[in-house]
Each structure stands twice: as C-alpha cells, then as structure tokens.
Short mmCIF file of C-alpha atoms in Angstrom, two decimals:
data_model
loop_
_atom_site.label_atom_id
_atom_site.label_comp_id
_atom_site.label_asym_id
_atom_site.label_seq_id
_atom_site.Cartn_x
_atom_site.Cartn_y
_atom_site.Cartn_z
CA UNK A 1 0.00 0.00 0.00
CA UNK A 2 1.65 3.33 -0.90
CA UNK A 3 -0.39 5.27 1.51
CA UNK A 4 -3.26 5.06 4.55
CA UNK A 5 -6.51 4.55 2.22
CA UNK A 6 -8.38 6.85 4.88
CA UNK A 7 -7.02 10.14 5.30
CA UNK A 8 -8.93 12.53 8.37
CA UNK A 9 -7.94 15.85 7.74
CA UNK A 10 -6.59 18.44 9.89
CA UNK A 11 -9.51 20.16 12.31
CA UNK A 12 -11.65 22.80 10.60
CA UNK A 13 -12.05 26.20 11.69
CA UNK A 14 -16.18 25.50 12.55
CA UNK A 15 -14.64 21.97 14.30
CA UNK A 16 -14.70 18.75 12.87
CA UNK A 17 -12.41 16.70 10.26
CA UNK A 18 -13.41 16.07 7.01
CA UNK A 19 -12.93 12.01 5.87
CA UNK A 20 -12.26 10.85 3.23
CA UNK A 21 -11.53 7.08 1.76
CA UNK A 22 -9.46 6.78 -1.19
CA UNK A 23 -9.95 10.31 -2.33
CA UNK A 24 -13.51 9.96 -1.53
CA UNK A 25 -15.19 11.88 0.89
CA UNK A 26 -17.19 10.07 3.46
CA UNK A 27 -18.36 13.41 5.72
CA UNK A 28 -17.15 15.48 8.32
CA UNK A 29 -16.32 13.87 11.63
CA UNK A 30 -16.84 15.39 15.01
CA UNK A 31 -15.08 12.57 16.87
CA UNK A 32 -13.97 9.12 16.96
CA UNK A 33 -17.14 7.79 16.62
CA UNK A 34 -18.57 9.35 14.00
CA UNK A 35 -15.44 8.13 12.21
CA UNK A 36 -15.88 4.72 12.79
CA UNK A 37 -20.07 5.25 11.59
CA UNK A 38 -18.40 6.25 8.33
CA UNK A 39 -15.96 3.15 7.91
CA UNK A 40 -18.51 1.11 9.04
CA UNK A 41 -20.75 2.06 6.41
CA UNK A 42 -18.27 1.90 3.87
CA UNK A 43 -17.75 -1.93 4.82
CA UNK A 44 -14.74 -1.77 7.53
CA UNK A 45 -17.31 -3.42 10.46
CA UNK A 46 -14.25 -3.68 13.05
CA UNK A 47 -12.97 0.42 12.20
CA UNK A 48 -12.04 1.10 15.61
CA UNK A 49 -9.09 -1.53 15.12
CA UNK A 50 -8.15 0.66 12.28
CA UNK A 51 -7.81 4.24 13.90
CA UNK A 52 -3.94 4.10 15.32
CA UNK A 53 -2.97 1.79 12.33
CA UNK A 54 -0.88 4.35 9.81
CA UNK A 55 -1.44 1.72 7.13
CA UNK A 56 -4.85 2.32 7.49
CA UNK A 57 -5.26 5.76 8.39
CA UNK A 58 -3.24 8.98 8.07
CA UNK A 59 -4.24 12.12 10.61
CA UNK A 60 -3.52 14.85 8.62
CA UNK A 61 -2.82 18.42 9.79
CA UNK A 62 -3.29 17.75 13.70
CA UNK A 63 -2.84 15.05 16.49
CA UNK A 64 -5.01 11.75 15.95
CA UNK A 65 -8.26 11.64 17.79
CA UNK A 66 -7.91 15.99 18.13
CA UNK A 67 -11.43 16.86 16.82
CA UNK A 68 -11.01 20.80 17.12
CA UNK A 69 -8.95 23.86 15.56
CA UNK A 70 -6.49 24.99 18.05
#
C-alpha cells in the first residue's frame, strides 16, 4: 500500500475533520465515533481496530483523535 486509504484531515475552523476514503469523501467527523459510523458504512465493520494503524489511516494536519482547531 503506498499510503493510509483513509485520510482525516486536519480540524476545521467550525470543528470537525473532514474524511475521506481513497480520495472519496465520506463526511465530516466530530469525533472518533462518527469516524468509525463512516468506515462502518463503507464496509470496515471492526474500524475502531483501524484508527492508530498508519497503514490504514493517516491524521492529517493535527494530532489523531484531536477533533477541534487549536
């Protein structure tokens, strides 16, 4: 794999993280587990596994599991 397949972006400025799969965007996250809703419903049923895995997921632009702007 040449990079995580789920990237959550850095924390907006009105809070949140946008996700996206693959280049696709799933939504806008406002914590963990609103994340794992949208793996889940893209067909990852065990997504919490996946959160700290950076084969799975890259946290872009701010800590993993941060939710706001600082």
């Amino acid at each position: 794999m040449s990079g995580a397949p789920i990237v959550v972006h850095q924390p907006s400025a009105t809070r949140g993280r946008r996700v996206t799969v693959r280049g696709v965007i799933l939504g806008l996250a406002h914590n963990d587990r609103d994340l794992v809703e949208f793996l889940r419903r893209v067909g990852l049923p065990d997504a919490e596994q996946l959160l700290d895995d950076p084969a799975w997921v890259a946290w872009r632009g701010g800590r993993a599991h941060e939710w706001n702007a600082t």
